[in-house]
Short mmCIF file of C-alpha atoms (C1' of nucleotides) and ligand atoms in Angstrom, two decimals:
data_model
loop_
_atom_site.label_atom_id
_atom_site.label_comp_id
_atom_site.label_asym_id
_atom_site.label_seq_id
_atom_site.Cartn_x
_atom_site.Cartn_y
_atom_site.Cartn_z
CA MET C 1 0.00 0.00 0.00
CA GLN C 2 1.15 3.51 -0.85
CA SER C 3 0.86 6.77 1.06
CA PHE C 4 -1.24 9.62 -0.35
CA THR C 5 1.96 11.32 -1.38
CA GLU C 6 3.30 8.29 -3.18
CA GLU C 7 -0.03 7.90 -4.95
CA ASN C 8 0.09 11.49 -6.11
CA TYR C 9 3.58 11.03 -7.49
CA LEU C 10 2.54 7.86 -9.34
CA LYS C 11 -0.46 9.59 -10.86
CA ILE C 12 1.58 12.56 -11.99
CA ILE C 13 4.29 10.37 -13.49
CA TYR C 14 1.55 8.46 -15.27
CA HIS C 15 -0.02 11.57 -16.74
CA LEU C 16 3.38 12.87 -17.83
CA SER C 17 4.24 9.61 -19.57
CA VAL C 18 0.95 8.92 -21.34
CA ASN C 19 1.35 9.81 -25.04
CA ASN C 20 5.10 9.92 -24.54
CA ASP C 21 7.43 6.98 -24.10
CA GLN C 22 10.37 9.10 -23.02
CA ALA C 23 11.53 9.03 -19.42
CA VAL C 24 9.76 11.52 -17.16
CA GLN C 25 12.05 14.26 -15.93
CA THR C 26 12.56 15.26 -12.32
CA ASN C 27 11.75 18.89 -12.98
CA ALA C 28 8.51 18.06 -14.77
CA ILE C 29 7.36 16.09 -11.75
CA ALA C 30 8.47 18.85 -9.39
CA GLU C 31 6.39 21.39 -11.28
CA LYS C 32 3.23 19.27 -11.24
CA MET C 33 3.70 18.33 -7.58
CA GLN C 34 4.37 21.96 -6.74
CA THR C 35 7.49 20.97 -4.90
CA LYS C 36 11.27 21.11 -5.36
CA ALA C 37 13.44 18.91 -7.55
CA ALA C 38 15.36 17.71 -4.52
CA SER C 39 12.17 16.38 -2.95
CA VAL C 40 11.31 14.62 -6.17
CA THR C 41 14.67 12.87 -6.25
CA ASP C 42 14.07 11.64 -2.71
CA MET C 43 10.65 10.27 -3.59
CA ILE C 44 11.84 8.73 -6.85
CA LYS C 45 14.37 6.69 -4.92
CA LYS C 46 11.65 5.48 -2.61
CA LEU C 47 9.38 4.52 -5.49
CA ALA C 48 12.30 2.77 -7.19
CA ASP C 49 12.98 0.80 -3.99
CA LYS C 50 9.36 -0.29 -4.07
CA GLN C 51 9.72 -1.30 -7.72
CA LEU C 52 7.05 1.15 -8.82
CA VAL C 53 9.39 3.04 -11.16
CA ASP C 54 12.55 2.27 -13.10
CA TYR C 55 15.16 4.86 -12.37
CA LYS C 56 18.68 5.64 -13.52
CA LYS C 57 20.37 8.66 -12.04
CA TYR C 58 20.03 11.75 -14.21
CA GLN C 59 17.92 9.76 -16.67
CA GLY C 60 14.41 10.32 -15.33
CA VAL C 61 11.86 7.61 -14.54
CA HIS C 62 9.53 5.15 -16.22
CA LEU C 63 6.63 3.50 -14.40
CA THR C 64 6.99 -0.25 -14.00
CA GLN C 65 4.04 -2.48 -14.83
CA THR C 66 3.07 -2.47 -11.14
CA GLY C 67 3.50 1.27 -10.89
CA ARG C 68 1.36 1.84 -13.97
CA GLN C 69 -1.41 -0.39 -12.62
CA ALA C 70 -1.39 1.51 -9.35
CA ALA C 71 -1.52 4.85 -11.18
CA ILE C 72 -4.36 3.76 -13.45
CA ASN C 73 -6.33 2.58 -10.45
CA ILE C 74 -6.06 6.04 -8.91
CA VAL C 75 -7.13 7.64 -12.18
CA ARG C 76 -10.07 5.22 -12.30
CA LYS C 77 -11.18 6.26 -8.81
CA HIS C 78 -10.70 9.96 -9.55
CA ARG C 79 -12.89 9.80 -12.63
CA LEU C 80 -15.58 7.61 -11.10
CA TRP C 81 -15.90 10.01 -8.16
CA GLU C 82 -16.14 12.92 -10.60
CA VAL C 83 -19.04 11.18 -12.33
CA PHE C 84 -20.68 10.60 -8.96
CA LEU C 85 -20.32 14.24 -7.99
CA VAL C 86 -21.80 15.50 -11.26
CA GLU C 87 -24.45 12.85 -11.91
CA LYS C 88 -25.67 12.23 -8.38
CA LEU C 89 -24.82 15.32 -6.37
CA ASN C 90 -25.38 17.86 -9.16
CA PHE C 91 -22.00 19.50 -9.03
CA LYS C 92 -20.88 21.36 -12.15
CA TRP C 93 -17.98 19.99 -14.19
CA ASP C 94 -15.72 22.78 -13.02
CA GLU C 95 -16.36 22.06 -9.33
CA VAL C 96 -15.42 18.41 -8.99
CA HIS C 97 -11.70 18.10 -9.55
CA ASP C 98 -10.43 19.16 -6.13
CA ILE C 99 -12.88 16.98 -4.26
CA ALA C 100 -11.99 14.02 -6.48
CA GLU C 101 -8.33 14.68 -5.69
CA GLU C 102 -9.17 13.70 -2.12
CA LEU C 103 -11.67 10.93 -2.82
CA GLU C 104 -9.28 9.14 -5.19
CA HIS C 105 -7.19 8.09 -2.20
CA ILE C 106 -9.96 6.25 -0.38
CA ASN C 107 -8.77 2.73 -0.07
CA SER C 108 -11.42 0.07 -0.69
CA ALA C 109 -11.61 -2.07 -3.81
CA GLU C 110 -15.14 -3.09 -2.92
CA LEU C 111 -16.21 0.55 -2.69
CA VAL C 112 -14.86 1.34 -6.15
CA GLU C 113 -16.58 -1.61 -7.77
CA ARG C 114 -19.90 -0.79 -6.15
CA LEU C 115 -19.60 2.86 -7.05
CA ASP C 116 -18.89 1.85 -10.65
CA GLU C 117 -22.03 -0.29 -10.66
CA PHE C 118 -24.10 2.43 -8.95
CA LEU C 119 -23.08 4.78 -11.75
CA SER C 120 -23.94 2.15 -14.40
CA PHE C 121 -20.32 1.59 -15.43
CA PRO C 122 -19.67 4.96 -17.07
CA LYS C 123 -17.12 5.01 -19.89
CA ASN C 124 -16.11 8.64 -19.53
CA ASP C 125 -15.82 11.24 -16.80
CA PRO C 126 -17.48 14.71 -16.90
CA HIS C 127 -14.56 16.07 -18.91
CA GLY C 128 -14.69 13.33 -21.52
CA ASP C 129 -11.71 11.42 -20.15
CA PRO C 130 -11.97 7.62 -20.36
CA ILE C 131 -12.55 5.64 -17.15
CA PRO C 132 -10.37 2.52 -16.91
CA ASP C 133 -12.31 -0.63 -16.03
CA LYS C 134 -11.44 -2.74 -13.00
CA HIS C 135 -8.64 -4.41 -14.96
CA GLY C 136 -7.19 -1.06 -15.94
CA LYS C 137 -8.35 -1.34 -19.55
CA PHE C 138 -9.82 1.56 -21.49
CA ASP C 139 -9.84 2.72 -25.08
CA ALA C 140 -7.94 5.90 -25.66
CA VAL C 141 -9.73 7.31 -28.68
CA PRO C 142 -7.46 9.91 -30.26
CA PHE C 143 -9.50 13.07 -30.75
CA THR C 144 -8.79 16.08 -32.93
CA LYS C 145 -8.21 19.50 -31.43
CA LEU C 146 -10.72 22.15 -32.47
CA SER C 147 -7.69 24.21 -33.52
CA LYS C 148 -6.88 21.57 -36.14
CA LEU C 149 -10.31 21.59 -37.83
CA LYS C 150 -10.61 22.98 -41.36
CA THR C 151 -13.14 25.50 -42.57
CA GLY C 152 -16.56 23.98 -43.08
CA GLU C 153 -15.84 20.84 -41.00
CA LYS C 154 -18.39 19.66 -38.50
CA GLY C 155 -17.55 18.03 -35.16
CA LEU C 156 -18.82 16.79 -31.84
CA ILE C 157 -17.26 18.01 -28.59
CA MET C 158 -15.87 14.91 -26.86
CA GLY C 159 -13.53 16.28 -24.21
CA VAL C 160 -11.12 18.92 -23.00
CA SER C 161 -7.38 18.80 -22.45
CA GLU C 162 -7.33 21.55 -19.84
CA HIS C 163 -9.17 21.06 -16.56
CA SER C 164 -8.88 24.34 -14.71
CA SER C 165 -12.08 25.68 -13.24
CA ALA C 166 -11.59 28.97 -15.08
CA PHE C 167 -11.33 27.25 -18.45
CA LEU C 168 -14.33 24.98 -17.83
CA LYS C 169 -16.48 27.86 -16.64
CA HIS C 170 -15.52 29.79 -19.76
CA LEU C 171 -16.63 26.91 -21.99
CA GLU C 172 -19.85 26.56 -20.02
CA LYS C 173 -20.59 30.23 -20.58
CA LEU C 174 -19.99 29.84 -24.31
CA GLY C 175 -22.24 26.78 -24.39
CA LEU C 176 -19.35 24.58 -25.44
CA THR C 177 -20.11 21.51 -23.34
CA LEU C 178 -19.66 17.81 -24.03
CA GLY C 179 -21.91 16.40 -26.73
CA LYS C 180 -22.51 19.70 -28.50
CA THR C 181 -22.15 19.73 -32.28
CA LEU C 182 -20.26 22.56 -33.93
CA THR C 183 -19.33 23.72 -37.39
CA LEU C 184 -16.20 25.70 -38.07
CA THR C 185 -16.93 28.65 -40.34
CA THR C 186 -13.82 30.82 -40.29
CA ILE C 187 -10.20 30.64 -39.28
CA THR C 188 -8.68 34.06 -38.65
CA ASP C 189 -5.22 34.33 -40.20
CA PHE C 190 -4.23 37.16 -37.89
CA ASP C 191 -4.42 35.36 -34.50
CA GLY C 192 -5.56 31.84 -35.31
CA SER C 193 -8.87 32.31 -33.55
CA VAL C 194 -11.82 30.37 -35.00
CA GLU C 195 -15.43 31.18 -35.63
CA ILE C 196 -17.83 28.34 -35.01
CA ILE C 197 -21.55 27.76 -35.01
CA VAL C 198 -23.06 25.93 -32.06
CA GLU C 199 -26.83 25.56 -31.77
CA ASP C 200 -27.33 28.26 -34.43
CA LYS C 201 -25.20 30.73 -32.51
CA LYS C 202 -21.99 32.20 -33.91
CA ILE C 203 -19.12 32.11 -31.43
CA SER C 204 -15.51 33.24 -31.68
CA VAL C 205 -12.95 31.19 -29.82
CA THR C 206 -9.29 32.09 -29.34
CA ARG C 207 -6.69 29.69 -30.66
CA GLU C 208 -5.53 28.98 -27.12
CA VAL C 209 -9.00 27.84 -26.11
CA ALA C 210 -9.54 25.92 -29.37
CA LYS C 211 -6.38 23.91 -28.69
CA HIS C 212 -7.95 22.44 -25.58
CA ILE C 213 -11.29 21.40 -27.05
CA LEU C 214 -11.30 17.82 -28.28
CA ILE C 215 -13.47 16.96 -31.27
CA ARG C 216 -14.72 13.91 -33.12
CA ILE C 217 -15.37 14.83 -36.73
CA MET Q 1 -7.86 23.08 9.29
CA GLN Q 2 -6.81 19.94 11.10
CA SER Q 3 -4.76 16.97 9.95
CA PHE Q 4 -6.35 13.52 9.72
CA THR Q 5 -4.61 12.60 12.94
CA GLU Q 6 -5.85 15.65 14.80
CA GLU Q 7 -9.36 14.93 13.55
CA ASN Q 8 -9.17 11.38 14.84
CA TYR Q 9 -8.05 12.58 18.25
CA LEU Q 10 -10.89 15.11 18.40
CA LYS Q 11 -13.45 12.50 17.47
CA ILE Q 12 -12.18 10.04 20.06
CA ILE Q 13 -12.11 12.68 22.79
CA TYR Q 14 -15.66 13.58 21.80
CA HIS Q 15 -16.89 9.99 22.03
CA LEU Q 16 -15.16 9.53 25.36
CA SER Q 17 -16.72 12.68 26.80
CA VAL Q 18 -20.28 12.27 25.56
CA ASN Q 19 -22.47 11.08 28.47
CA ASN Q 20 -19.66 11.99 30.84
CA ASP Q 21 -18.61 15.48 31.88
CA GLN Q 22 -15.39 14.36 33.52
CA ALA Q 23 -12.07 15.17 31.91
CA VAL Q 24 -10.93 12.60 29.37
CA GLN Q 25 -7.84 10.71 30.48
CA THR Q 26 -4.64 10.33 28.50
CA ASN Q 27 -4.69 6.55 28.78
CA ALA Q 28 -8.27 6.28 27.56
CA ILE Q 29 -7.35 8.24 24.45
CA ALA Q 30 -4.22 6.16 23.95
CA GLU Q 31 -6.23 2.95 24.02
CA LYS Q 32 -8.78 4.16 21.47
CA MET Q 33 -6.11 5.62 19.22
CA GLN Q 34 -4.10 2.42 19.51
CA THR Q 35 -1.06 4.43 20.40
CA LYS Q 36 1.08 5.22 23.47
CA ALA Q 37 0.28 7.62 26.28
CA ALA Q 38 3.40 9.63 25.46
CA SER Q 39 2.13 10.26 21.94
CA VAL Q 40 -1.21 11.34 23.32
CA THR Q 41 0.44 13.88 25.62
CA ASP Q 42 2.27 15.31 22.62
CA MET Q 43 -0.92 15.62 20.60
CA ILE Q 44 -2.92 17.03 23.50
CA LYS Q 45 -0.44 19.87 23.78
CA LYS Q 46 -0.84 20.58 20.11
CA LEU Q 47 -4.64 20.57 20.33
CA ALA Q 48 -4.45 22.82 23.38
CA ASP Q 49 -2.22 25.25 21.46
CA LYS Q 50 -4.89 25.33 18.78
CA GLN Q 51 -7.56 25.96 21.42
CA LEU Q 52 -9.41 22.79 20.53
CA VAL Q 53 -9.11 21.33 24.01
CA ASP Q 54 -8.67 22.67 27.54
CA TYR Q 55 -5.78 20.96 29.21
CA LYS Q 56 -4.14 21.02 32.60
CA LYS Q 57 -1.19 18.74 33.19
CA TYR Q 58 -2.16 15.46 34.79
CA GLN Q 59 -5.83 16.52 34.71
CA GLY Q 60 -6.95 15.19 31.34
CA VAL Q 61 -8.73 17.19 28.64
CA HIS Q 62 -12.09 18.74 27.80
CA LEU Q 63 -13.09 19.76 24.30
CA THR Q 64 -13.56 23.49 23.84
CA GLN Q 65 -16.63 24.74 22.02
CA THR Q 66 -14.60 24.92 18.80
CA GLY Q 67 -13.17 21.48 19.36
CA ARG Q 68 -16.60 20.00 19.98
CA GLN Q 69 -17.98 21.58 16.80
CA ALA Q 70 -15.10 20.13 14.81
CA ALA Q 71 -15.63 16.70 16.34
CA ILE Q 72 -19.36 16.73 15.71
CA ASN Q 73 -18.77 17.68 12.11
CA ILE Q 74 -16.56 14.63 11.66
CA VAL Q 75 -19.20 12.43 13.30
CA ARG Q 76 -21.77 13.95 10.95
CA LYS Q 77 -19.69 13.08 7.92
CA HIS Q 78 -18.94 9.58 9.19
CA ARG Q 79 -22.60 8.77 9.69
CA LEU Q 80 -23.78 10.34 6.44
CA TRP Q 81 -21.23 8.31 4.49
CA GLU Q 82 -22.37 5.17 6.30
CA VAL Q 83 -25.93 5.86 5.18
CA PHE Q 84 -24.68 6.37 1.63
CA LEU Q 85 -22.77 3.10 1.66
CA VAL Q 86 -25.75 1.12 2.97
CA GLU Q 87 -28.61 2.86 1.16
CA LYS Q 88 -27.01 3.55 -2.18
CA LEU Q 89 -24.17 1.07 -2.56
CA ASN Q 90 -25.87 -1.86 -0.78
CA PHE Q 91 -23.19 -2.51 1.77
CA LYS Q 92 -24.25 -4.34 4.92
CA TRP Q 93 -24.26 -2.51 8.24
CA ASP Q 94 -21.21 -4.43 9.42
CA GLU Q 95 -19.14 -3.48 6.36
CA VAL Q 96 -19.27 0.30 6.39
CA HIS Q 97 -17.39 1.53 9.43
CA ASP Q 98 -13.83 1.24 8.15
CA ILE Q 99 -14.62 2.91 4.84
CA ALA Q 100 -16.45 5.71 6.65
CA GLU Q 101 -13.38 6.16 8.85
CA GLU Q 102 -11.59 7.27 5.70
CA LEU Q 103 -14.42 9.18 4.04
CA GLU Q 104 -15.11 11.25 7.17
CA HIS Q 105 -11.89 13.18 6.52
CA ILE Q 106 -12.83 14.41 3.06
CA ASN Q 107 -12.78 18.12 3.29
CA SER Q 108 -15.62 19.89 1.49
CA ALA Q 109 -18.57 21.51 3.23
CA GLU Q 110 -20.43 21.66 -0.07
CA LEU Q 111 -19.98 17.92 -0.56
CA VAL Q 112 -21.42 17.11 2.85
CA GLU Q 113 -24.48 19.29 2.35
CA ARG Q 114 -25.19 17.81 -1.06
CA LEU Q 115 -24.66 14.29 0.20
CA ASP Q 116 -27.10 15.01 3.04
CA GLU Q 117 -29.66 16.21 0.53
CA PHE Q 118 -29.02 13.27 -1.82
CA LEU Q 119 -29.78 10.96 1.10
CA SER Q 120 -32.94 12.95 1.97
CA PHE Q 121 -31.56 14.31 5.24
CA PRO Q 122 -31.42 11.07 7.22
CA LYS Q 123 -31.83 11.38 10.97
CA ASN Q 124 -29.96 8.21 11.90
CA ASP Q 125 -27.12 6.11 10.56
CA PRO Q 126 -27.32 2.36 9.82
CA HIS Q 127 -26.55 1.60 13.46
CA GLY Q 128 -29.26 3.86 14.82
CA ASP Q 129 -26.89 6.65 15.83
CA PRO Q 130 -28.19 10.18 15.34
CA ILE Q 131 -26.77 12.30 12.51
CA PRO Q 132 -26.03 15.89 13.56
CA ASP Q 133 -27.45 18.51 11.20
CA LYS Q 134 -25.27 21.11 9.51
CA HIS Q 135 -25.35 23.22 12.67
CA GLY Q 136 -24.25 20.27 14.78
CA LYS Q 137 -27.67 19.81 16.36
CA PHE Q 138 -29.25 16.42 16.96
CA ASP Q 139 -31.54 14.87 19.50
CA ALA Q 140 -29.90 12.24 21.65
CA VAL Q 141 -32.86 10.09 22.59
CA PRO Q 142 -31.85 7.99 25.60
CA PHE Q 143 -32.70 4.38 24.81
CA THR Q 144 -33.06 1.44 27.15
CA LYS Q 145 -30.70 -1.51 26.96
CA LEU Q 146 -32.35 -4.82 26.16
CA SER Q 147 -30.64 -6.13 29.29
CA LYS Q 148 -32.74 -3.70 31.35
CA LEU Q 149 -36.11 -4.82 30.00
CA LYS Q 150 -38.49 -6.65 32.32
CA THR Q 151 -40.33 -9.88 31.59
CA GLY Q 152 -43.26 -9.37 29.27
CA GLU Q 153 -42.12 -5.96 28.04
CA LYS Q 154 -42.23 -5.21 24.35
CA GLY Q 155 -39.71 -3.04 22.53
CA LEU Q 156 -38.45 -1.75 19.20
CA ILE Q 157 -34.76 -2.14 18.27
CA MET Q 158 -33.45 1.41 17.76
CA GLY Q 159 -29.70 1.03 17.81
CA VAL Q 160 -26.57 -0.70 19.05
CA SER Q 161 -23.83 0.46 21.38
CA GLU Q 162 -21.18 -1.85 19.99
CA HIS Q 163 -20.10 -1.48 16.37
CA SER Q 164 -17.68 -4.32 15.71
CA SER Q 165 -18.30 -6.27 12.56
CA ALA Q 166 -18.44 -9.52 14.55
CA PHE Q 167 -21.20 -8.20 16.80
CA LEU Q 168 -23.25 -6.75 13.95
CA LYS Q 169 -22.98 -9.93 11.90
CA HIS Q 170 -24.12 -11.89 14.95
CA LEU Q 171 -27.23 -9.71 15.31
CA GLU Q 172 -27.93 -9.99 11.60
CA LYS Q 173 -27.84 -13.78 11.87
CA LEU Q 174 -30.27 -13.67 14.79
CA GLY Q 175 -32.57 -11.36 12.84
CA LEU Q 176 -32.07 -8.60 15.40
CA THR Q 177 -31.84 -5.63 13.07
CA LEU Q 178 -33.03 -2.04 13.42
CA GLY Q 179 -36.79 -1.60 13.46
CA LYS Q 180 -37.59 -5.13 14.60
CA THR Q 181 -40.11 -5.52 17.41
CA LEU Q 182 -39.34 -7.93 20.22
CA THR Q 183 -40.97 -9.21 23.38
CA LEU Q 184 -38.95 -10.36 26.35
CA THR Q 185 -40.28 -13.64 27.71
CA THR Q 186 -37.70 -14.89 30.20
CA ILE Q 187 -34.72 -13.62 32.13
CA THR Q 188 -32.37 -16.40 33.21
CA ASP Q 189 -31.24 -15.87 36.78
CA PHE Q 190 -28.18 -18.01 36.32
CA ASP Q 191 -26.29 -16.00 33.65
CA GLY Q 192 -28.58 -13.07 32.92
CA SER Q 193 -29.27 -14.20 29.39
CA VAL Q 194 -32.71 -13.30 28.01
CA GLU Q 195 -35.25 -15.11 25.90
CA ILE Q 196 -37.07 -12.95 23.41
CA ILE Q 197 -39.58 -13.37 20.63
CA VAL Q 198 -38.90 -11.66 17.32
CA GLU Q 199 -41.18 -12.25 14.36
CA ASP Q 200 -42.72 -15.26 16.09
CA LYS Q 201 -39.34 -16.87 16.62
CA LYS Q 202 -37.90 -17.60 20.05
CA ILE Q 203 -34.31 -16.46 20.47
CA SER Q 204 -31.91 -16.63 23.37
CA VAL Q 205 -29.47 -13.76 23.75
CA THR Q 206 -26.57 -13.60 26.19
CA ARG Q 207 -26.49 -10.78 28.71
CA GLU Q 208 -23.35 -9.37 27.08
CA VAL Q 209 -25.13 -9.07 23.73
CA ALA Q 210 -28.33 -7.76 25.33
CA LYS Q 211 -26.36 -4.92 26.94
CA HIS Q 212 -25.50 -3.56 23.52
CA ILE Q 213 -28.97 -3.63 21.97
CA LEU Q 214 -30.82 -0.34 22.38
CA ILE Q 215 -34.57 -0.46 22.73
CA ARG Q 216 -37.52 1.92 22.71
CA ILE Q 217 -40.33 0.46 24.78
"C1'" DT A 1 0.92 8.60 56.72
"C1'" DT A 2 4.08 6.00 54.38
"C1'" DA A 3 4.55 2.65 50.67
"C1'" DT A 4 3.09 0.89 46.40
"C1'" DT A 5 0.75 1.08 42.11
"C1'" DT A 6 -1.08 3.58 38.32
"C1'" DT A 7 -1.09 7.44 35.35
"C1'" DT A 8 1.10 10.97 33.04
"C1'" DT A 9 4.87 13.58 31.41
"C1'" DT A 10 9.63 14.40 29.70
"C1'" DA A 11 13.80 13.37 27.11
"C1'" DG A 12 15.73 11.73 23.25
"C1'" DA A 13 15.29 8.97 18.84
"C1'" DT A 14 12.99 7.58 14.48
"C1'" DT A 15 10.31 7.95 10.10
"C1'" DT A 16 8.20 10.54 6.33
"C1'" DG A 17 8.17 14.18 3.39
"C1'" DT A 18 9.90 18.49 2.78
"C1'" DC A 19 13.38 22.38 2.19
"C1'" DT A 20 17.92 25.24 0.99
"C1'" DA A 21 22.43 25.45 -0.55
"C1'" DA A 22 26.10 23.38 -2.68
"C1'" DA A 23 28.02 19.92 -5.76
"C1'" DT A 24 27.82 17.28 -9.93
"C1'" DA A 25 26.23 15.73 -14.34
"C1'" DT A 26 24.23 16.66 -18.83
"C1'" DA A 27 22.96 19.58 -22.66
"C1'" DT A 28 23.75 23.54 -25.60
"C1'" DA A 29 26.35 27.19 -27.85
"C1'" DG A 30 30.15 29.29 -29.80
"C1'" DC B 1 36.17 21.21 -27.93
"C1'" DT B 2 35.57 24.36 -24.31
"C1'" DA B 3 32.44 27.46 -21.87
"C1'" DT B 4 28.07 28.28 -20.21
"C1'" DA B 5 23.54 27.08 -18.95
"C1'" DT B 6 20.30 23.75 -17.36
"C1'" DA B 7 18.96 19.71 -14.83
"C1'" DT B 8 19.70 16.67 -11.17
"C1'" DT B 9 21.60 14.96 -7.06
"C1'" DT B 10 23.68 15.21 -2.40
"C1'" DA B 11 24.22 16.98 2.23
"C1'" DG B 12 22.28 18.64 6.06
"C1'" DA B 13 18.24 20.52 8.41
"C1'" DC B 14 13.32 20.72 9.83
"C1'" DA B 15 8.30 19.73 11.17
"C1'" DA B 16 4.83 16.17 12.20
"C1'" DA B 17 3.69 12.14 14.48
"C1'" DT B 18 5.35 8.40 16.58
"C1'" DC B 19 8.16 5.39 19.89
"C1'" DT B 20 11.00 3.67 24.25
"C1'" DA B 21 12.80 4.43 28.61
"C1'" DA B 22 13.06 7.08 32.55
"C1'" DA B 23 11.24 10.59 35.71
"C1'" DA B 24 7.49 12.68 38.14
"C1'" DA B 25 2.86 13.18 39.85
"C1'" DA B 26 -1.46 11.31 41.52
"C1'" DA B 27 -4.19 7.67 43.31
"C1'" DT B 28 -4.66 3.72 46.23
"C1'" DA B 29 -3.47 0.55 49.87
"C1'" DA B 30 -1.53 -0.79 54.06
MN1 LIG P 301 -10.10 15.79 -12.37
MN1 LIG P 302 -11.90 14.66 -15.05
MN1 LIG P 303 -19.03 3.84 12.18
MN1 LIG P 304 -22.44 4.11 12.61
#
DNA sequence: TTATTTTTTTAGATTTGTCTAAATATATAG
DNA sequence: CTATATATTTAGACAAATCTAAAAAAATAA
């Protein structure tokens, strides 16, 4: 069993290594953990002792199979709790992350399985992210960024790649929530911002925002 | 804000001081916390610094008003989560305590209020214990122990004063669950065990078990 | 009231996770 | 290839919560 801190490190290493088979760097972990590189080195050694990461000095870390399983299990819990908070307790999608950060550390396999069942085995969390099943399996559908769409293309909003409350609230205000259909009408040369139509309304979205909206064409 | 450990100390001091206005002794806390008296002294000093307990060397502790509020809030969360686990996730009443011990530390006032609402503002937890409202208020109805009933008296099972899984499973097996009506037929002089009738079945219950079954006549 | 037992506190160490400052290794640039 | 910049590690310290062993206070018994 891992401490909360160890679990947080594992999860962060996991997120930094998904879509990227390079070793995860000490500094990258330090930034996400909001701590110092020296602390990360200490923890990496501990995780390596426990065989949760492979580590060579100055070369960064890779999760081991065991470490990856542990990380995915935490991600599974995080996302299931987020679904619970939104679907059952009527929280908004921008309000659930911090609470799920705590709930993900609750330690009971039975609880997770029953929660999954209670929620009717959801496939995605409120932000469109896939929920691993009890064996850690999930299909990572590769979506297109709104910023990559071409003029005239139609798409369905499937997820976001930025989870800050500010960003999510902004999307909410614009009506750009999961499941909405949009059509890209114009790409502005000047700043890369895009004009789209959602539910018959014309909306302009900055390139920065468009980069974090995930689309299925 | 308190650490998990501080919260556990507060809760234990609360439970040791309810129905008892004497100061809570260091050793009593140590036993409940499964730790050593020396550690308790250390923590007591810390809680006293934070004005959560009143403490005089060698004289034990009392919760302050603030400390009591904090403790009651943890009890509230514990019991609400137990209701959730039983009512929504179909856990049995003997399976929920340990999970609730973890969930009670989740830190979000909004979460607790919404959970309370989701559960339709339950008044009691799965063991019959009262759930404090958001202001910390609850009515502590004083029940009678089954061991105090007289021959021929009828009663309704309202709660238990022992929460171990072994004890609760035992009651379950005997059909002695909350809400059941029973009639006491015989008190055995020899060992104080009692014969009762529940749902037309005759059952014999040892005095030790009868002491922990709470009855409303 | 004196002796003995029980309870509580202190002193000093340990573990976990963190930090700063300094040292070392790696990467990049000229 | 050498100098400089960046990234990482080490050394040493600290705060939180715990422990053991010893000292001190309070309670109980003789
Ligand atoms: Mn999240
Ligand atoms: Mn999410
Ligand atoms: Mn309980
Ligand atoms: Mn209970």
